[in-house]
Amino acid sequence: MEKDIGKIKKNDQTDIVVRIDDFGGRVGLTIREFVSSDKYTGFTKAGVRIPSSEFLRFREMVNSVSLDDMKDENATSKPASSSASKKPAKKPSNEDLDDY
């Protein structure tokens, strides 16, 4: 039994494929890279398989992630400040420096 759930494009030659399959007589969810290139076309070793006995636990973990958790902290925009309000940086005096 094989049922493709979906795929996500990783780059020009690689997709991440999510599927339900039967491996060794055991049903599970497989998340694996699929490569299409001149040298090789097919699934790679890169990936993971979740056995059906652990699927509910895996789904709970994924569902516990919020969209806020997935926000890129570096992509958040900082409020623009006018150059008129900028003050020159204060040079630290010896009293401001920590002793080591």
PDB file of C-alpha atoms in Angstrom, residues 17-79:
ATOM      1  CA  VAL A  17       7.651  13.723  -0.265  1.00  0.00           C
ATOM      2  CA  VAL A  18       5.174  12.727   2.439  1.00  0.00           C
ATOM      3  CA  ARG A  19       3.509   9.350   1.946  1.00  0.00           C
ATOM      4  CA  ILE A  20       1.886   6.454   3.713  1.00  0.00           C
ATOM      5  CA  ASP A  21       3.516   3.159   2.821  1.00  0.00           C
ATOM      6  CA  ASP A  22       3.950  -0.435   3.854  1.00  0.00           C
ATOM      7  CA  PHE A  23       7.591  -1.292   4.546  1.00  0.00           C
ATOM      8  CA  GLY A  24       8.411  -4.774   5.794  1.00  0.00           C
ATOM      9  CA  GLY A  25       4.751  -5.483   6.450  1.00  0.00           C
ATOM     10  CA  ARG A  26       4.374  -2.407   8.669  1.00  0.00           C
ATOM     11  CA  VAL A  27       2.336   0.661   7.714  1.00  0.00           C
ATOM     12  CA  GLY A  28       3.828   4.056   8.497  1.00  0.00           C
ATOM     13  CA  LEU A  29       4.273   7.666   7.443  1.00  0.00           C
ATOM     14  CA  THR A  30       7.422   8.346   5.428  1.00  0.00           C
ATOM     15  CA  ILE A  31       8.940  11.801   4.905  1.00  0.00           C
ATOM     16  CA  ARG A  32      11.766  11.463   2.398  1.00  0.00           C
ATOM     17  CA  GLU A  33      13.714  13.422  -0.199  1.00  0.00           C
ATOM     18  CA  PHE A  34      13.072  12.589  -3.858  1.00  0.00           C
ATOM     19  CA  VAL A  35      15.786  13.623  -6.332  1.00  0.00           C
ATOM     20  CA  SER A  36      15.383  14.138 -10.092  1.00  0.00           C
ATOM     21  CA  SER A  37      18.786  14.610 -11.735  1.00  0.00           C
ATOM     22  CA  ASP A  38      20.856  13.336 -14.656  1.00  0.00           C
ATOM     23  CA  LYS A  39      22.729  10.900 -12.406  1.00  0.00           C
ATOM     24  CA  TYR A  40      19.870   9.577 -10.251  1.00  0.00           C
ATOM     25  CA  THR A  41      16.105   9.821 -10.002  1.00  0.00           C
ATOM     26  CA  GLY A  42      14.401   8.395  -6.938  1.00  0.00           C
ATOM     27  CA  PHE A  43      14.187   8.491  -3.174  1.00  0.00           C
ATOM     28  CA  THR A  44      17.323   9.169  -1.157  1.00  0.00           C
ATOM     29  CA  LYS A  45      18.336   7.867   2.246  1.00  0.00           C
ATOM     30  CA  ALA A  46      17.600  11.297   3.718  1.00  0.00           C
ATOM     31  CA  GLY A  47      14.311  11.162   5.547  1.00  0.00           C
ATOM     32  CA  VAL A  48      12.367   9.649   8.382  1.00  0.00           C
ATOM     33  CA  ARG A  49       9.691   7.010   8.863  1.00  0.00           C
ATOM     34  CA  ILE A  50       7.064   7.240  11.587  1.00  0.00           C
ATOM     35  CA  PRO A  51       5.501   3.845  12.388  1.00  0.00           C
ATOM     36  CA  SER A  52       1.698   3.820  12.548  1.00  0.00           C
ATOM     37  CA  SER A  53       1.909   2.988  16.267  1.00  0.00           C
ATOM     38  CA  GLU A  54       3.634   6.362  16.890  1.00  0.00           C
ATOM     39  CA  PHE A  55       1.660   8.463  14.398  1.00  0.00           C
ATOM     40  CA  LEU A  56      -0.793   9.991  16.918  1.00  0.00           C
ATOM     41  CA  ARG A  57       2.104  11.101  19.119  1.00  0.00           C
ATOM     42  CA  PHE A  58       3.909  12.564  16.084  1.00  0.00           C
ATOM     43  CA  ARG A  59       0.750  14.405  14.971  1.00  0.00           C
ATOM     44  CA  GLU A  60       0.294  15.868  18.464  1.00  0.00           C
ATOM     45  CA  MET A  61       3.873  17.155  18.392  1.00  0.00           C
ATOM     46  CA  VAL A  62       3.419  18.770  14.978  1.00  0.00           C
ATOM     47  CA  ASN A  63       0.050  20.261  15.962  1.00  0.00           C
ATOM     48  CA  SER A  64       1.610  21.767  19.104  1.00  0.00           C
ATOM     49  CA  VAL A  65       3.749  24.056  16.914  1.00  0.00           C
ATOM     50  CA  SER A  66       2.056  27.423  16.382  1.00  0.00           C
ATOM     51  CA  LEU A  67       2.546  29.752  13.447  1.00  0.00           C
ATOM     52  CA  ASP A  68       4.142  32.222  15.875  1.00  0.00           C
ATOM     53  CA  ASP A  69       6.777  29.575  16.684  1.00  0.00           C
ATOM     54  CA  MET A  70       7.651  29.415  12.986  1.00  0.00           C
ATOM     55  CA  LYS A  71       8.180  33.148  12.461  1.00  0.00           C
ATOM     56  CA  ASP A  72      11.675  34.101  11.358  1.00  0.00           C
ATOM     57  CA  GLU A  73      13.052  36.436  14.025  1.00  0.00           C
ATOM     58  CA  ASN A  74      15.510  37.955  11.549  1.00  0.00           C
ATOM     59  CA  ALA A  75      12.728  38.829   9.090  1.00  0.00           C
ATOM     60  CA  THR A  76      10.806  41.023  11.525  1.00  0.00           C
ATOM     61  CA  SER A  77      10.969  44.653  10.520  1.00  0.00           C
ATOM     62  CA  LYS A  78      12.396  47.160  12.940  1.00  0.00           C
ATOM     63  CA  PRO A  79      10.771  50.573  13.255  1.00  0.00           C
TER      64      PRO A  79
END
